mmCIF file of C-alpha atoms in Angstrom:
data_model
loop_
_atom_site.group_PDB
_atom_site.id
_atom_site.type_symbol
_atom_site.label_atom_id
_atom_site.label_comp_id
_atom_site.label_asym_id
_atom_site.label_seq_id
_atom_site.Cartn_x
_atom_site.Cartn_y
_atom_site.Cartn_z
ATOM 1 C CA MET D 143 0.000 0.000 0.000
ATOM 2 C CA ASN D 144 1.338 3.440 -0.866
ATOM 3 C CA LEU D 145 0.585 6.925 0.378
ATOM 4 C CA SER D 146 0.546 10.442 -1.062
ATOM 5 C CA LEU D 147 0.420 12.910 1.807
ATOM 6 C CA THR D 148 -1.195 16.318 1.660
ATOM 7 C CA GLN D 149 0.494 17.595 4.819
ATOM 8 C CA THR D 150 4.027 16.949 3.667
ATOM 9 C CA GLN D 151 6.315 19.025 5.865
ATOM 10 C CA PRO D 152 5.811 17.044 9.116
ATOM 11 C CA LEU D 153 6.490 13.802 7.290
ATOM 12 C CA ALA D 154 9.605 15.162 5.609
ATOM 13 C CA SER D 155 10.874 16.295 9.014
ATOM 14 C CA VAL D 156 10.279 12.850 10.482
ATOM 15 C CA PHE D 157 12.217 11.171 7.704
ATOM 16 C CA ARG D 158 15.130 13.524 8.280
ATOM 17 C CA LYS D 159 15.082 12.710 11.997
ATOM 18 C CA ILE D 160 14.871 8.993 11.306
ATOM 19 C CA ASN D 161 17.937 9.204 9.136
ATOM 20 C CA LYS D 162 19.977 10.904 11.866
ATOM 21 C CA SER D 163 19.843 7.696 13.878
ATOM 22 C CA SER D 164 22.527 5.044 14.036
ATOM 23 C CA PHE D 165 21.450 3.695 10.666
ATOM 24 C CA PRO D 166 22.843 5.735 7.750
ATOM 25 C CA PRO D 167 20.317 7.123 5.293
ATOM 26 C CA ILE D 168 19.963 5.679 1.832
ATOM 27 C CA VAL D 169 19.518 8.268 -0.880
ATOM 28 C CA GLU D 170 18.980 6.971 -4.384
ATOM 29 C CA SER D 171 18.389 8.397 -7.835
ATOM 30 C CA PHE D 172 16.626 6.591 -10.675
ATOM 31 C CA GLU D 173 16.419 7.533 -14.334
ATOM 32 C CA ARG D 174 13.027 7.506 -16.035
ATOM 33 C CA GLY D 175 11.829 3.963 -16.679
ATOM 34 C CA LYS D 176 14.116 2.329 -14.108
ATOM 35 C CA THR D 177 12.597 -0.132 -11.644
ATOM 36 C CA ILE D 178 12.674 0.781 -7.953
ATOM 37 C CA PHE D 179 11.311 -2.577 -6.844
ATOM 38 C CA PHE D 180 9.567 -5.566 -8.385
ATOM 39 C CA PRO D 181 6.550 -7.502 -7.104
ATOM 40 C CA GLY D 182 7.820 -10.217 -4.809
ATOM 41 C CA ASP D 183 10.896 -8.298 -3.626
ATOM 42 C CA PRO D 184 11.340 -8.285 0.172
ATOM 43 C CA ALA D 185 9.610 -5.254 1.707
ATOM 44 C CA GLU D 186 12.378 -4.136 4.023
ATOM 45 C CA ARG D 187 12.400 -0.368 3.570
ATOM 46 C CA VAL D 188 9.920 2.505 3.349
ATOM 47 C CA PHE D 189 10.501 5.047 0.590
ATOM 48 C CA PHE D 190 10.023 8.812 0.667
ATOM 49 C CA LEU D 191 9.794 10.492 -2.742
ATOM 50 C CA VAL D 192 11.914 13.636 -2.644
ATOM 51 C CA LYS D 193 11.762 14.600 -6.312
ATOM 52 C CA GLY D 194 9.913 13.398 -9.390
ATOM 53 C CA ALA D 195 7.057 10.953 -9.904
ATOM 54 C CA VAL D 196 6.789 7.194 -9.373
ATOM 55 C CA LYS D 197 4.431 4.886 -11.249
ATOM 56 C CA LEU D 198 2.910 1.940 -9.394
ATOM 57 C CA SER D 199 1.505 -0.925 -11.405
ATOM 58 C CA ARG D 200 0.275 -4.491 -11.074
ATOM 59 C CA VAL D 201 1.695 -7.161 -13.337
ATOM 60 C CA TYR D 202 -0.636 -10.041 -14.163
ATOM 61 C CA GLU D 203 0.141 -13.592 -15.240
ATOM 62 C CA ALA D 204 -0.683 -12.871 -18.870
ATOM 63 C CA GLY D 205 2.055 -10.219 -18.827
ATOM 64 C CA GLU D 206 -0.348 -7.282 -18.817
ATOM 65 C CA GLU D 207 0.782 -4.357 -16.653
ATOM 66 C CA ILE D 208 -1.870 -1.998 -15.264
ATOM 67 C CA THR D 209 -1.009 1.409 -13.802
ATOM 68 C CA VAL D 210 -2.736 1.910 -10.451
ATOM 69 C CA ALA D 211 -1.195 5.172 -9.222
ATOM 70 C CA LEU D 212 1.229 7.988 -9.954
ATOM 71 C CA LEU D 213 2.940 9.261 -6.827
ATOM 72 C CA ARG D 214 4.081 12.861 -6.560
ATOM 73 C CA GLU D 215 6.837 14.503 -4.525
ATOM 74 C CA ASN D 216 6.511 14.129 -0.737
ATOM 75 C CA SER D 217 4.800 10.753 -1.052
ATOM 76 C CA VAL D 218 5.559 7.681 1.013
ATOM 77 C CA PHE D 219 5.314 4.242 -0.511
ATOM 78 C CA GLY D 220 6.224 0.653 0.248
ATOM 79 C CA VAL D 221 4.407 0.543 3.594
ATOM 80 C CA LEU D 222 2.277 -2.595 3.279
ATOM 81 C CA SER D 223 4.149 -4.303 6.109
ATOM 82 C CA LEU D 224 3.470 -1.319 8.366
ATOM 83 C CA ILE D 225 -0.261 -1.549 7.712
ATOM 84 C CA THR D 226 -0.603 -5.312 8.059
ATOM 85 C CA GLY D 227 1.841 -5.632 10.946
ATOM 86 C CA GLN D 228 3.440 -8.584 9.170
ATOM 87 C CA LYS D 229 6.509 -8.887 6.996
ATOM 88 C CA SER D 230 5.488 -9.197 3.368
ATOM 89 C CA ASP D 231 6.860 -8.996 -0.135
ATOM 90 C CA ARG D 232 6.299 -6.107 -2.523
ATOM 91 C CA PHE D 233 2.858 -6.094 -4.093
ATOM 92 C CA TYR D 234 3.425 -3.519 -6.828
ATOM 93 C CA HIS D 235 5.952 -2.805 -9.554
ATOM 94 C CA ALA D 236 7.416 0.626 -8.749
ATOM 95 C CA VAL D 237 9.032 2.469 -11.647
ATOM 96 C CA ALA D 238 10.486 5.965 -12.009
ATOM 97 C CA PHE D 239 7.910 7.754 -14.192
ATOM 98 C CA THR D 240 10.288 10.713 -14.352
ATOM 99 C CA PRO D 241 13.839 11.005 -13.021
ATOM 100 C CA VAL D 242 13.413 10.618 -9.253
ATOM 101 C CA GLU D 243 15.271 11.053 -6.003
ATOM 102 C CA LEU D 244 14.312 8.815 -3.077
ATOM 103 C CA LEU D 245 15.073 8.624 0.605
ATOM 104 C CA SER D 246 14.492 5.336 2.411
ATOM 105 C CA SER D 247 14.553 3.968 5.945
ATOM 106 C CA PRO D 248 14.188 0.481 7.400
ATOM 107 C CA ILE D 249 10.578 -0.411 8.166
ATOM 108 C CA GLU D 250 11.437 -0.973 11.840
ATOM 109 C CA GLN D 251 12.622 2.610 12.227
ATOM 110 C CA VAL D 252 9.530 4.067 10.569
ATOM 111 C CA GLU D 253 7.324 1.891 12.762
ATOM 112 C CA ARG D 254 9.107 3.175 15.848
ATOM 113 C CA ALA D 255 8.623 6.780 14.685
ATOM 114 C CA LEU D 256 4.901 6.167 14.206
ATOM 115 C CA LYS D 257 4.592 4.817 17.740
ATOM 116 C CA GLU D 258 6.464 7.804 19.162
ATOM 117 C CA ASN D 259 4.359 10.301 17.193
ATOM 118 C CA PRO D 260 0.692 9.220 16.842
ATOM 119 C CA ASP D 261 -0.082 12.263 14.667
ATOM 120 C CA LEU D 262 1.887 10.566 11.906
ATOM 121 C CA SER D 263 -0.718 7.823 11.773
ATOM 122 C CA MET D 264 -3.330 10.422 10.798
ATOM 123 C CA LEU D 265 -1.027 11.750 8.081
ATOM 124 C CA MET D 266 -0.665 8.207 6.790
ATOM 125 C CA LEU D 267 -4.439 7.716 6.820
ATOM 126 C CA ARG D 268 -5.036 10.927 4.876
ATOM 127 C CA GLY D 269 -2.408 9.948 2.364
ATOM 128 C CA LEU D 270 -3.925 6.503 2.005
ATOM 129 C CA SER D 271 -7.349 8.007 1.290
ATOM 130 C CA SER D 272 -5.883 10.203 -1.440
ATOM 131 C CA ARG D 273 -4.043 7.281 -3.004
ATOM 132 C CA ILE D 274 -7.133 5.058 -3.007
ATOM 133 C CA LEU D 275 -9.114 7.799 -4.752
ATOM 134 C CA GLN D 276 -6.448 8.147 -7.420
ATOM 135 C CA THR D 277 -6.323 4.372 -7.933
ATOM 136 C CA GLU D 278 -10.090 4.287 -8.424
ATOM 137 C CA MET D 279 -9.766 7.068 -10.995
ATOM 138 C CA MET D 280 -6.957 5.207 -12.788
ATOM 139 C CA ILE D 281 -9.048 2.029 -12.965
ATOM 140 C CA GLU D 282 -11.961 4.034 -14.349
ATOM 141 C CA THR D 283 -9.618 5.591 -16.905
ATOM 142 C CA LEU D 284 -8.361 2.222 -18.141
ATOM 143 C CA ALA D 285 -11.922 0.928 -18.395
ATOM 144 C CA HIS D 286 -12.493 3.267 -21.370
ATOM 145 C CA ARG D 287 -12.181 1.380 -24.629
ATOM 146 C CA ASP D 288 -11.934 4.604 -26.589
ATOM 147 C CA MET D 289 -8.293 5.676 -26.387
ATOM 148 C CA ALA D 290 -9.112 9.388 -26.716
ATOM 149 C CA SER D 291 -11.329 9.217 -23.625
ATOM 150 C CA ARG D 292 -8.657 7.241 -21.819
ATOM 151 C CA LEU D 293 -6.052 9.909 -22.579
ATOM 152 C CA VAL D 294 -8.343 12.745 -21.490
ATOM 153 C CA SER D 295 -9.178 10.974 -18.226
ATOM 154 C CA PHE D 296 -5.474 10.500 -17.569
ATOM 155 C CA LEU D 297 -4.741 14.178 -18.234
ATOM 156 C CA LEU D 298 -7.489 15.166 -15.782
ATOM 157 C CA ILE D 299 -5.951 12.940 -13.102
ATOM 158 C CA LEU D 300 -2.607 14.632 -13.709
ATOM 159 C CA CYS D 301 -4.276 18.050 -13.436
ATOM 160 C CA ARG D 302 -5.705 17.023 -10.074
ATOM 161 C CA ASP D 303 -2.501 15.632 -8.589
ATOM 162 C CA PHE D 304 0.273 17.492 -10.443
ATOM 163 C CA GLY D 305 -1.504 20.619 -11.685
ATOM 164 C CA ILE D 306 -0.325 24.179 -11.113
ATOM 165 C CA PRO D 307 -2.751 27.052 -11.861
ATOM 166 C CA THR D 308 -1.429 29.535 -14.425
ATOM 167 C CA SER D 309 -2.926 32.406 -16.379
ATOM 168 C CA GLU D 310 -3.541 29.985 -19.268
ATOM 169 C CA GLY D 311 -5.056 27.126 -17.301
ATOM 170 C CA ILE D 312 -3.680 24.165 -15.362
ATOM 171 C CA ARG D 313 -0.093 23.247 -16.147
ATOM 172 C CA ILE D 314 0.835 19.624 -15.375
ATOM 173 C CA ASP D 315 4.118 19.965 -13.524
ATOM 174 C CA LEU D 316 5.747 16.913 -15.102
ATOM 175 C CA LYS D 317 7.879 16.585 -18.193
ATOM 176 C CA LEU D 318 5.924 13.906 -20.019
ATOM 177 C CA SER D 319 7.197 12.061 -23.047
ATOM 178 C CA HIS D 320 4.610 10.596 -25.388
ATOM 179 C CA GLN D 321 6.060 7.162 -24.662
ATOM 180 C CA ALA D 322 5.598 7.596 -20.890
ATOM 181 C CA ILE D 323 1.952 8.597 -21.374
ATOM 182 C CA ALA D 324 1.399 5.649 -23.694
ATOM 183 C CA GLU D 325 2.812 3.227 -21.132
ATOM 184 C CA ALA D 326 0.577 4.657 -18.406
ATOM 185 C CA ILE D 327 -2.669 4.296 -20.355
ATOM 186 C CA GLY D 328 -1.922 1.109 -22.270
ATOM 187 C CA SER D 329 -1.535 2.737 -25.673
ATOM 188 C CA THR D 330 1.232 3.333 -28.205
ATOM 189 C CA ARG D 331 3.456 6.356 -28.681
ATOM 190 C CA VAL D 332 2.130 6.907 -32.209
ATOM 191 C CA THR D 333 -1.480 6.935 -30.997
ATOM 192 C CA VAL D 334 -0.728 9.280 -28.084
ATOM 193 C CA THR D 335 1.144 11.671 -30.389
ATOM 194 C CA ARG D 336 -1.837 11.782 -32.751
ATOM 195 C CA LEU D 337 -4.405 12.276 -29.972
ATOM 196 C CA LEU D 338 -2.394 15.009 -28.263
ATOM 197 C CA GLY D 339 -2.111 16.713 -31.643
ATOM 198 C CA ASP D 340 -5.890 16.568 -32.007
ATOM 199 C CA LEU D 341 -6.387 18.133 -28.571
ATOM 200 C CA ARG D 342 -3.912 20.856 -29.416
ATOM 201 C CA ASP D 343 -5.615 21.544 -32.759
ATOM 202 C CA GLN D 344 -8.909 21.920 -30.875
ATOM 203 C CA GLU D 345 -7.157 24.445 -28.593
ATOM 204 C CA LEU D 346 -7.879 22.369 -25.501
ATOM 205 C CA ILE D 347 -4.224 21.962 -24.496
ATOM 206 C CA SER D 348 -0.768 23.298 -25.236
ATOM 207 C CA ILE D 349 2.594 21.588 -24.870
ATOM 208 C CA HIS D 350 5.833 23.412 -24.077
ATOM 209 C CA LYS D 351 9.077 21.611 -23.261
ATOM 210 C CA LYS D 352 7.156 18.376 -22.593
ATOM 211 C CA LYS D 353 4.870 20.082 -20.062
ATOM 212 C CA ILE D 354 1.165 20.006 -20.887
ATOM 213 C CA THR D 355 -1.221 22.860 -20.045
ATOM 214 C CA VAL D 356 -4.935 22.097 -19.982
ATOM 215 C CA TYR D 357 -6.739 25.365 -20.728
ATOM 216 C CA ASN D 358 -10.041 24.392 -19.114
ATOM 217 C CA PRO D 359 -10.260 20.969 -17.363
ATOM 218 C CA VAL D 360 -14.052 21.244 -17.022
ATOM 219 C CA ALA D 361 -14.510 21.897 -20.740
ATOM 220 C CA LEU D 362 -12.124 19.065 -21.577
ATOM 221 C CA SER D 363 -14.030 16.714 -19.315
ATOM 222 C CA GLU D 364 -17.410 17.687 -20.748
ATOM 223 C CA LYS D 365 -16.204 17.284 -24.330
ATOM 224 C CA PHE D 366 -15.258 13.674 -23.718
ATOM 225 C CA ALA D 367 -17.932 12.745 -21.178
#
């Protein structure tokens, strides 16, 4: 289970304190597309996303990979063992959706910090609620057979979780390659390039240096409802 926290500063402070203990911190960087952990890997550490975005997906026996969440900066993930109270293996495939920087601590240390500071449990609960909502939206997005609707739904999720208001509209604060979008929605780069071009021709979006601006999310949603 993985969490995206809205009240990020307290959590960031806790992770810094945890890493001042006798155990040295682990700081890692991953290039886009690199695996952070695979399903079935031992769940020994909790990760804190310092910079970038991480894609979580489920891999099924037939080889199909379904995106279930995109985690933003100041998110915690890899905490299933904390929630269940039992040691377990990784459930998701975690991949760097953009270049990322991570900070991690042993599960035992994070568990101790939670016991010493009960307010952290509420932060975790709020983050869990946000992540569940996003997962439900991702599942709904992938249920669309029409790829244009699937792309629009995905862009609206990104507006919600990565959007920054500007004078033009909502700018998605991620550098998104067409290939990365295609992988997230189960499409191809060629199809995504064509569909984004259509949206741009209809003056619903603009793209500058791989960052997408949605002029009016409500209008975009209504057009493809």
